Short mmCIF file of C-alpha atoms and ligand atoms in Angstrom, two decimals:
data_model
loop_
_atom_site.label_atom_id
_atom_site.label_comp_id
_atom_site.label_asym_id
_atom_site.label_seq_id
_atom_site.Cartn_x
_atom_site.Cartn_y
_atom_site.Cartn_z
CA UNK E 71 -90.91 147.87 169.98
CA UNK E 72 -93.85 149.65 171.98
CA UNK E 73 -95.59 146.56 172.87
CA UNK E 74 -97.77 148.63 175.10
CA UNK E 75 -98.99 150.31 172.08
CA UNK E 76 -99.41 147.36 170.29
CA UNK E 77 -101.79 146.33 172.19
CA UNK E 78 -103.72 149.14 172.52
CA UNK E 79 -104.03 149.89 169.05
CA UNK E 80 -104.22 146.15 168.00
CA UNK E 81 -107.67 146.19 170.39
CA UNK E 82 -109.03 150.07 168.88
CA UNK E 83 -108.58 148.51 165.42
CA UNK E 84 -110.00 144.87 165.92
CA UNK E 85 -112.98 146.58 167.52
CA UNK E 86 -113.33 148.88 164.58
CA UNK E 87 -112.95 146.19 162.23
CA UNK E 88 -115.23 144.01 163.72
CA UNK E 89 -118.74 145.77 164.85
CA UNK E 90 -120.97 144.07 166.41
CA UNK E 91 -120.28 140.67 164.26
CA UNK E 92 -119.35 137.48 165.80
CA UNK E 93 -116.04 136.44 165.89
CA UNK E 94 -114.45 132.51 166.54
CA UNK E 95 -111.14 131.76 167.53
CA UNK E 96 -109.85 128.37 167.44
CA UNK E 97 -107.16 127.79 169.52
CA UNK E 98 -104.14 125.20 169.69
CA UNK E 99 -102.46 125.41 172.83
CA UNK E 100 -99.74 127.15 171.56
CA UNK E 101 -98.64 130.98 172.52
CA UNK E 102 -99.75 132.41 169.06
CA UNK E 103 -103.53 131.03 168.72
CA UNK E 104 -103.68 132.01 172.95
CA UNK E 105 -102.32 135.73 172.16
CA UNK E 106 -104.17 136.34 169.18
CA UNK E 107 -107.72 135.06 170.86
CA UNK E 108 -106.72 137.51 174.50
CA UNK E 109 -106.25 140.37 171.98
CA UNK E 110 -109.71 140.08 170.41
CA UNK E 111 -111.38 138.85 173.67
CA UNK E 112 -110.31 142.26 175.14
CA UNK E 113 -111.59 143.85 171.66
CA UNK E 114 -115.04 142.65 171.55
CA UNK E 115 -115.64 140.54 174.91
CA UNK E 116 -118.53 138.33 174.54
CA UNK E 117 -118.71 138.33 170.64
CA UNK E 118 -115.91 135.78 170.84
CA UNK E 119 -116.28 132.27 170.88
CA UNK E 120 -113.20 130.53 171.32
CA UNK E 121 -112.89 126.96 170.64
CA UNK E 122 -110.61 124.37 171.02
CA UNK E 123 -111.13 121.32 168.34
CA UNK E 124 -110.17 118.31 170.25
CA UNK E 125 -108.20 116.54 166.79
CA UNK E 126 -106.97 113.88 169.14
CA UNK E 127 -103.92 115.10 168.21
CA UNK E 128 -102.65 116.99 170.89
CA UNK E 129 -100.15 117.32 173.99
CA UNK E 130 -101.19 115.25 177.42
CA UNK E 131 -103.75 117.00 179.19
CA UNK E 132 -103.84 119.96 176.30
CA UNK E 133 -107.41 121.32 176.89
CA UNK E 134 -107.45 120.96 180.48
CA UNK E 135 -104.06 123.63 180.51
CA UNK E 136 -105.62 125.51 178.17
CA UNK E 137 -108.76 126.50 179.06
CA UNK E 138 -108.13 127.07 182.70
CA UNK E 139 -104.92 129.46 181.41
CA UNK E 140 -107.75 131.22 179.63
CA UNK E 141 -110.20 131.08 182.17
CA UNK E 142 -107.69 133.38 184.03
CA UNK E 143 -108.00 135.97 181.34
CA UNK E 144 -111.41 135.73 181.15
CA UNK E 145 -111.74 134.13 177.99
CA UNK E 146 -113.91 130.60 178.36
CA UNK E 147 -113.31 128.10 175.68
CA UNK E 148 -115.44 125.73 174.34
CA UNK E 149 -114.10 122.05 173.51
CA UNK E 150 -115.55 120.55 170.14
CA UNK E 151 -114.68 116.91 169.76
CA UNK E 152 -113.30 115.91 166.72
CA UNK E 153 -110.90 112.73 166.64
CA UNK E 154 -112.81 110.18 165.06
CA UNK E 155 -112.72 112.62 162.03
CA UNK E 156 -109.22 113.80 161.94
CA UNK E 157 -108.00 109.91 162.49
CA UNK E 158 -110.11 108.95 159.72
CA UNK E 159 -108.84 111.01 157.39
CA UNK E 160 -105.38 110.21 158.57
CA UNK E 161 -105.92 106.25 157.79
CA UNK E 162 -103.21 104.55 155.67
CA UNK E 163 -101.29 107.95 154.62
CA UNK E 164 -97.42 107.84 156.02
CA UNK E 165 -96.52 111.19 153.18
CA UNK E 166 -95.88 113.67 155.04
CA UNK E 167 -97.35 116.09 152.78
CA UNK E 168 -100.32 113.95 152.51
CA UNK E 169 -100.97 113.56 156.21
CA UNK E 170 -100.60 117.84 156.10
CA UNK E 171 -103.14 117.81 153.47
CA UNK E 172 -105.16 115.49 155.05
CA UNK E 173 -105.05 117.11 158.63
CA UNK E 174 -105.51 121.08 156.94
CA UNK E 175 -108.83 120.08 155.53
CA UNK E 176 -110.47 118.09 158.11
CA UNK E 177 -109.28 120.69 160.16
CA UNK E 178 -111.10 123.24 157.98
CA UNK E 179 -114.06 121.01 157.68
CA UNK E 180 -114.24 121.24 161.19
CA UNK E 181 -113.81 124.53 161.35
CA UNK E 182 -115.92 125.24 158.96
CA UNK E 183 -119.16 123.69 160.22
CA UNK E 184 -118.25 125.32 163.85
CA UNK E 185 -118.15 128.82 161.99
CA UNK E 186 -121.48 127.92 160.35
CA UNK E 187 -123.62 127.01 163.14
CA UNK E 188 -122.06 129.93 165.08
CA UNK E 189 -122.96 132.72 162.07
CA UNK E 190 -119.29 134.20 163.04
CA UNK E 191 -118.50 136.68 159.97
CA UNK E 192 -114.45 136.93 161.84
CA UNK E 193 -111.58 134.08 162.26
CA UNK E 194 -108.90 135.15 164.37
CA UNK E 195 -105.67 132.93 163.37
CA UNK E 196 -102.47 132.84 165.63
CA UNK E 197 -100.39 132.86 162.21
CA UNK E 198 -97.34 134.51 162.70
CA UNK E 199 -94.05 135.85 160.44
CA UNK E 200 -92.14 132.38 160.70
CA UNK E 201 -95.39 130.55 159.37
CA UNK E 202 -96.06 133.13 156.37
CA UNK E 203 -91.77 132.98 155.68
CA UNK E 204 -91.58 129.45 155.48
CA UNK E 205 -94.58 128.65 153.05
CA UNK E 206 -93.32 131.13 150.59
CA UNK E 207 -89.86 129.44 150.85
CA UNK E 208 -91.93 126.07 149.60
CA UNK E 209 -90.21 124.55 153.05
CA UNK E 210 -93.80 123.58 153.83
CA UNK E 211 -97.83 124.11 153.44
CA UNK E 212 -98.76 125.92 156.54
CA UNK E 213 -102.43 125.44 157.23
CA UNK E 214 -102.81 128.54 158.45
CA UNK E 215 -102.16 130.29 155.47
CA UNK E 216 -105.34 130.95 153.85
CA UNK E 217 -103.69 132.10 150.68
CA UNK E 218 -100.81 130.27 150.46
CA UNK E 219 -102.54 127.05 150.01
CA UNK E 220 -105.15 128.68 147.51
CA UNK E 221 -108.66 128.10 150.06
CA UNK E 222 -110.21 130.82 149.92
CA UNK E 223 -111.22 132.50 153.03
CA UNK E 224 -114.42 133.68 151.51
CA UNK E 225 -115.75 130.02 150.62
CA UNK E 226 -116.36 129.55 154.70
CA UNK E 227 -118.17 132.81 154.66
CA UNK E 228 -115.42 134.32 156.75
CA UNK E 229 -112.83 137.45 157.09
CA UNK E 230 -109.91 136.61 158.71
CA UNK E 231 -108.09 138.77 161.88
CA UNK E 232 -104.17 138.05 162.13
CA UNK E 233 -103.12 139.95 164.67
CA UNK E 234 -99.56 138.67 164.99
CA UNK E 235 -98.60 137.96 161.40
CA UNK E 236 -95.63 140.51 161.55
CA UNK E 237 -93.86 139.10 164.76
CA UNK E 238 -91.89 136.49 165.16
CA UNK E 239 -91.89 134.30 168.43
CA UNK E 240 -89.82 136.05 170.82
CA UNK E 241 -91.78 139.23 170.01
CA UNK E 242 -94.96 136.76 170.18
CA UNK E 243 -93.72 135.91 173.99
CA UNK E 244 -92.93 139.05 174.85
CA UNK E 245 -96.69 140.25 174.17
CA UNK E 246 -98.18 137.52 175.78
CA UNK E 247 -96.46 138.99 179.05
CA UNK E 248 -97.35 142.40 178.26
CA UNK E 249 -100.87 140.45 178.29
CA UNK E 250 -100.67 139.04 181.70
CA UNK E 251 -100.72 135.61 180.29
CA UNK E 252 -99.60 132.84 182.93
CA UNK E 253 -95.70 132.22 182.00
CA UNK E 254 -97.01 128.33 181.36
CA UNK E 255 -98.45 130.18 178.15
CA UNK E 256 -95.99 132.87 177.36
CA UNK E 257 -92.98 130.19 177.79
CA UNK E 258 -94.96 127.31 176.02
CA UNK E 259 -92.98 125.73 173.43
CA UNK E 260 -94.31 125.77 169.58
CA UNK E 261 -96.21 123.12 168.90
CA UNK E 262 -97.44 122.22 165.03
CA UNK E 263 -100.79 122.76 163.71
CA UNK E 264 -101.15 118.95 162.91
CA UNK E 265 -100.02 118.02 166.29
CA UNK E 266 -98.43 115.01 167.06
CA UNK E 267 -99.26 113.34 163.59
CA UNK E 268 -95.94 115.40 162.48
CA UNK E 269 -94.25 113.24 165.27
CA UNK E 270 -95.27 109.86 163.98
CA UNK E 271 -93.02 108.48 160.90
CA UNK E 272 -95.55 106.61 158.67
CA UNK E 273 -99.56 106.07 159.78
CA UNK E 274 -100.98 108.08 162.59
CA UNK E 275 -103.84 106.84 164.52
CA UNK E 276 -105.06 106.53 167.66
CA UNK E 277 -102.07 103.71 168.99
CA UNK E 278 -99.12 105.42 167.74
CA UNK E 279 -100.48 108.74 168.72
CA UNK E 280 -100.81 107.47 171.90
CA UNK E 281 -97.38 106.15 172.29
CA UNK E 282 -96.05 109.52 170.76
CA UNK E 283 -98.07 111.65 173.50
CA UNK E 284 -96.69 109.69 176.71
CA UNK E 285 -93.07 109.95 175.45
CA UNK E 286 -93.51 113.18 175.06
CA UNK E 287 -94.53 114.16 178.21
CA UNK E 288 -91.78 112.31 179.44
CA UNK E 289 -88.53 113.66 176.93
CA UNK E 290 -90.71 117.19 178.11
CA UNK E 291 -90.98 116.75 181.70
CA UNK E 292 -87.13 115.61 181.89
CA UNK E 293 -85.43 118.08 179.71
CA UNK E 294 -87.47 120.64 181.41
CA UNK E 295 -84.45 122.46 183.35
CA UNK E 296 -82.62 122.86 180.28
CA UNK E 297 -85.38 125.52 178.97
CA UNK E 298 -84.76 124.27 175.26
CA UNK E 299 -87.01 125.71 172.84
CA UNK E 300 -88.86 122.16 171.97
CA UNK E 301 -88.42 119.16 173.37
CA UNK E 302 -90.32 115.88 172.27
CA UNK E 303 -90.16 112.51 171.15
CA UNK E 304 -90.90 110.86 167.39
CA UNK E 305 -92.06 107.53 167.05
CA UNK E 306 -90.92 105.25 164.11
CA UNK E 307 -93.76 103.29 162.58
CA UNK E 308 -91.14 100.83 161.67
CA UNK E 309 -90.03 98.09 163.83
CA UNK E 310 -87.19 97.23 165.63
CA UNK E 311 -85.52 93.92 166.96
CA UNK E 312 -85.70 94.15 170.71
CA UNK E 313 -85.61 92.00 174.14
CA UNK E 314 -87.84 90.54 176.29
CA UNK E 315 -86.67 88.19 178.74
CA UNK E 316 -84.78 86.08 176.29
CA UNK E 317 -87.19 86.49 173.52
CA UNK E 318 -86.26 88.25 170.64
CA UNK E 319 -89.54 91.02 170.07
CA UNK E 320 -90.31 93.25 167.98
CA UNK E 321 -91.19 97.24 168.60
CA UNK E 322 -91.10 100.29 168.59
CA UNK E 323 -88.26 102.81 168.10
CA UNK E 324 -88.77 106.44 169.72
CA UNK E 325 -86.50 109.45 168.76
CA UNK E 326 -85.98 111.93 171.23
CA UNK E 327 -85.92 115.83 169.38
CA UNK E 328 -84.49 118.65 171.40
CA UNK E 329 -83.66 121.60 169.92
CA UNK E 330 -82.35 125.02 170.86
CA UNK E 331 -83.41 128.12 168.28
CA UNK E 332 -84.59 131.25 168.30
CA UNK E 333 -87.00 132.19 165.88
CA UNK E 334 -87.18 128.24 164.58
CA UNK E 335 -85.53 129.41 161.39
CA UNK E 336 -82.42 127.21 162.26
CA UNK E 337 -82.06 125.13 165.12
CA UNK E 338 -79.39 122.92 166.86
CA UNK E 339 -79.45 120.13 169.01
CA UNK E 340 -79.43 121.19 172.85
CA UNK E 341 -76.54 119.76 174.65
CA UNK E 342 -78.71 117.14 176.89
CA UNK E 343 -76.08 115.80 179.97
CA UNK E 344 -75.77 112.13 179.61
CA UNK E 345 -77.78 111.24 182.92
CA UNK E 346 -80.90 112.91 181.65
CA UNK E 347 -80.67 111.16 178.27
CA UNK E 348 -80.21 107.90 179.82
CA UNK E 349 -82.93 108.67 182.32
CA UNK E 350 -85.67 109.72 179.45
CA UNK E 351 -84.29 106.35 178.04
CA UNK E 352 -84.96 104.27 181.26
CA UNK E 353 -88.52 105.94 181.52
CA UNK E 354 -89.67 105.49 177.85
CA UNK E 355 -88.65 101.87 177.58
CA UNK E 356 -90.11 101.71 180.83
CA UNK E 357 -92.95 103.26 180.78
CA UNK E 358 -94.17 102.08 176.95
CA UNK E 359 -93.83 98.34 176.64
CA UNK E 360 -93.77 98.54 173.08
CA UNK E 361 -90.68 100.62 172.71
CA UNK E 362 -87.47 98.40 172.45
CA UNK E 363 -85.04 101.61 171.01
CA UNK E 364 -84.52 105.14 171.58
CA UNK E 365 -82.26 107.54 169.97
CA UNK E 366 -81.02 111.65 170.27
CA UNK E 367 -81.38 112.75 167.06
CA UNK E 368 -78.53 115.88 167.14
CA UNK E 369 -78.89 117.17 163.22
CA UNK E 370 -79.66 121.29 162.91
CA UNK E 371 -81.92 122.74 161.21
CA UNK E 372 -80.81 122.79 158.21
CA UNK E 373 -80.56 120.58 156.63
CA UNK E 374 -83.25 119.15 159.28
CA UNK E 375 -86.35 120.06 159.87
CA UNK E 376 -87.42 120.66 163.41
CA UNK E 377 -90.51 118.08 162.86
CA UNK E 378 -90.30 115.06 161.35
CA UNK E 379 -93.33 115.40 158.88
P1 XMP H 172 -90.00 122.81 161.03
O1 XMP H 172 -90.38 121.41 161.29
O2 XMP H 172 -90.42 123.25 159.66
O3 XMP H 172 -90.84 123.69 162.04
O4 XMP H 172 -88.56 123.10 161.29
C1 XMP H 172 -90.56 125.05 162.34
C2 XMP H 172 -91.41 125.45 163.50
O5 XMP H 172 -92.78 125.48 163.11
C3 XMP H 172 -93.53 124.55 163.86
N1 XMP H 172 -94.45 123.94 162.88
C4 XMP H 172 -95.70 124.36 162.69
N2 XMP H 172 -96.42 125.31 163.28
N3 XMP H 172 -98.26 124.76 161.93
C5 XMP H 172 -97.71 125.51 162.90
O6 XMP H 172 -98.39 126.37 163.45
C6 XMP H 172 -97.59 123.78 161.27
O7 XMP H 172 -98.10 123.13 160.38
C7 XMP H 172 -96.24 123.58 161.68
N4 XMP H 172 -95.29 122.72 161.27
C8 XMP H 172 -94.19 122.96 162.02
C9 XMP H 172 -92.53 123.58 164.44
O8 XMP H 172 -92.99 122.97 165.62
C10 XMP H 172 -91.34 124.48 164.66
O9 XMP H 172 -91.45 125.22 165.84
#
């Protein structure tokens, strides 16, 4: 693969395409939705606006990485605060399906109203060939598959750019670099469109979410050497008999997911050395008062799923 070439005619036919319209970008964090909105920056430059919808959702810190990785390619990205909506619509649903549902429309809500008040007439989506596989396989509803989950693109008024929708992640990487992107972007490990509330077994909302974000950082930050392809933690709603003193309590119970994969088609468990699980372990009981249990969870995908929702 030319990647070179790519490139160049990705950016000849996205400026073709596109005119003199406005186009919006929402980005994630991830490698795809950064990728996809460099490629159209360098296309049509100012008629971009790239946002990032803050869903409350995210990684520690995500915005503040993001946009100054973008800053260095020129692209500045506007923040658009959304929580109080997404954890709204996330009250009392622990389906997983349901939460999906309930994230992929506020998300599109949001979305939609952004794309509104900006008259954009382009959405460029990060979506690539894992994300369009899997939601014809029925494993699960992508929300970034317009016509996979039967919204129709048209209803927001919009066209939609997919630049990457024939690679898969490595290729997806490898483009990035081509890009110039900072490795912290072209190395970044996926992360799932409805963020963290895929990491939370049962009700997310803004407590368990924040439990879920600061073991992440830390199962992230200590597994960091090992390069697996993602590393975070899950948090059980359910609770767990614990200690305290010599008090029975009861709390939390965090999961720690590490997997190594390729293309996130199949994964296995990454060999962690004992002293860094028991470390993570130390931290996260540590660290989060509430937690009285953590586990490795060490099933593949299959019959896993990577996520937990
Ligand atoms: P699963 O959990 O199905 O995930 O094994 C496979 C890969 O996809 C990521 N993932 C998502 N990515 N939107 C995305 O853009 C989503 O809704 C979504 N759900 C899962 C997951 O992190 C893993 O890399």
């Amino acid at each position: 693969m030319n990647y070179t070439s790519f490139i160049e005619n990705q950016i000849s036919e996205i400026r073709k395409k596109v005119g003199t319209a406005k186009v919006i970008s929402a980005l994630s964090g991830g490698v795809d939705s950064a990728v996809a909105t460099v490629l159209v920056h360098k296309a049509v430059g100012y008629q971009l606006d790239a946002v990032f919808i803050d869903d409350g959702l995210m990684r520690e810190n995500e915005f503040e990485k993001v946009s100054m990785a973008m800053k260095k390619s020129g692209v500045n990205v506007r923040l658009v605060e959304a929580q109080h909506e997404f954890f709204t619509a996330l009250k009392r649903k622990d389906d997983p399906e349901e939460k999906r549902k309930a994230f992929r429309n506020t998300f599109y809500t949001v979305l939609g109203r952004i794309v509104r008040q900006s008259s954009a007439k382009y959405l460029v989506q990060g979506t690539i060939k894992a994300d369009i596989d899997e939601t014809k396989g029925g494993v699960k509803t992508q929300h970034n598959v317009l016509e996979q989950i039967g919204l129709d693109p048209s209803g927001y008024g919009l066209n939609i750019i997919e630049p990457l929708k024939d690679f898969y992640k490595p290729e997806v990487r490898e483009i990035a670099k081509q890009l110039g992107l900072p490795e912290e972007i072209h190395q970044r490990m996926p992360f799932p469109g409805p963020g963290l509330a895929t990491r939370v077994v049962g009700e997310a909302n803004p407590e368990s979410i924040a439990i879920v974000k600061k073991a992440a950082a830390i199962v992230e930050e200590e597994t960091k050497e090992l390069k697996p392809f993602q590393a975070f933690a899950v948090l059980m709603n359910d609770k767990a008999t614990g200690l305290e003193g010599k008090e029975r309590k009861f709390g939390n119970i965090i999961i720690i997911r590490c997997v190594d994969s390729e293309d996130a088609l199949t994964a296995s468990a990454t060999y962690i050395p004992w002293h860094i699980l028991m470390k993570i372990t130390e931290r996260i009981t540590h660290e989060l008062n509430s937690v009285v249990r953590v586990a490795y969870e060490i099933t593949g995908k299959p019959p896993a799923t990577i996520e937990y929702v």
